[in-house]
XYZ file of C-alpha atoms in Angstrom:
92
model
C 13.785 7.339 13.213
C 11.670 9.687 11.095
C 9.091 8.131 8.807
C 9.679 8.723 5.121
C 6.708 10.128 3.282
C 5.573 9.133 -0.153
C 5.713 11.698 -2.915
C 2.463 12.793 -4.593
C 3.537 10.772 -7.663
C 4.033 7.640 -5.539
C 0.661 8.185 -3.873
C -0.977 8.431 -7.318
C 0.851 5.248 -8.321
C -0.485 3.489 -5.206
C -4.053 4.654 -5.903
C -3.753 3.424 -9.511
C -2.524 0.023 -8.307
C -5.448 -0.214 -5.895
C -7.932 0.602 -8.679
C -6.313 -1.891 -11.053
C -5.835 -4.830 -8.674
C -9.219 -4.470 -7.003
C -11.041 -3.915 -10.334
C -12.467 -0.573 -9.205
C -12.269 1.541 -12.349
C -12.117 5.309 -12.066
C -15.443 5.956 -10.374
C -14.429 4.859 -6.870
C -12.895 7.699 -4.853
C -9.735 6.661 -3.036
C -8.540 8.657 -0.037
C -5.928 7.955 2.643
C -8.759 7.002 4.999
C -10.552 4.708 2.534
C -11.215 1.332 4.181
C -9.649 -1.118 1.732
C -11.710 -4.153 2.795
C -14.943 -2.195 2.297
C -14.223 -1.309 -1.333
C -16.601 -3.011 -3.808
C -15.706 -6.627 -4.577
C -12.677 -6.880 -2.286
C -11.865 -10.332 -1.000
C -8.787 -11.908 0.562
C -7.360 -13.055 -2.788
C -7.677 -9.578 -4.314
C -6.053 -8.067 -1.218
C -3.190 -10.547 -1.462
C -2.779 -9.707 -5.164
C -2.775 -5.995 -4.345
C -0.044 -6.387 -1.729
C 2.021 -8.466 -4.169
C 1.654 -5.719 -6.784
C 2.643 -3.109 -4.185
C 5.785 -5.108 -3.390
C 6.743 -5.268 -7.069
C 5.714 -1.716 -7.933
C 7.455 -0.065 -4.988
C 10.312 -2.591 -4.663
C 9.563 -3.347 -1.020
C 9.083 -6.510 1.019
C 5.889 -6.443 3.056
C 5.560 -10.105 4.010
C 2.405 -12.006 4.926
C 2.236 -10.254 8.299
C 1.196 -7.107 6.392
C -2.190 -8.579 5.432
C -3.953 -8.113 8.794
C -2.366 -4.665 9.200
C -4.130 -3.253 6.131
C -7.276 -1.392 7.036
C -6.915 1.900 5.164
C -4.982 3.150 2.157
C -2.783 5.054 4.636
C -1.882 1.700 6.252
C -0.527 0.463 2.908
C 1.484 3.678 2.531
C 2.860 3.239 6.057
C 3.862 -0.373 5.296
C 5.753 0.835 2.208
C 7.550 3.533 4.214
C 8.348 1.113 7.068
C 9.796 -1.411 4.624
C 11.986 1.288 3.072
C 13.222 2.354 6.510
C 14.042 -1.236 7.488
C 15.987 -1.690 4.253
C 17.845 1.593 4.740
C 18.828 0.668 8.305
C 20.165 -2.712 7.142
C 22.190 -1.130 4.349
C 23.751 1.636 6.463
């Protein structure tokens, strides 16, 4: 099964969510390889809130097992894509 990729608009949306939920403001540079847990002020509650916002914003179900899988921003993108693929395979 081929992994779906996020559009540039969706990637911008994800970066905005990260900035908002982790209280980063616009100064912090966010790249695919950014280590989420090393961003300023990140703690487990903020990470949980971020993943909840990702679920709502992208209409996906990540589940609690996603928490330890998140190291980089790319990991969050991959979780979104994986969730979409799982949904698509259940529907078809």
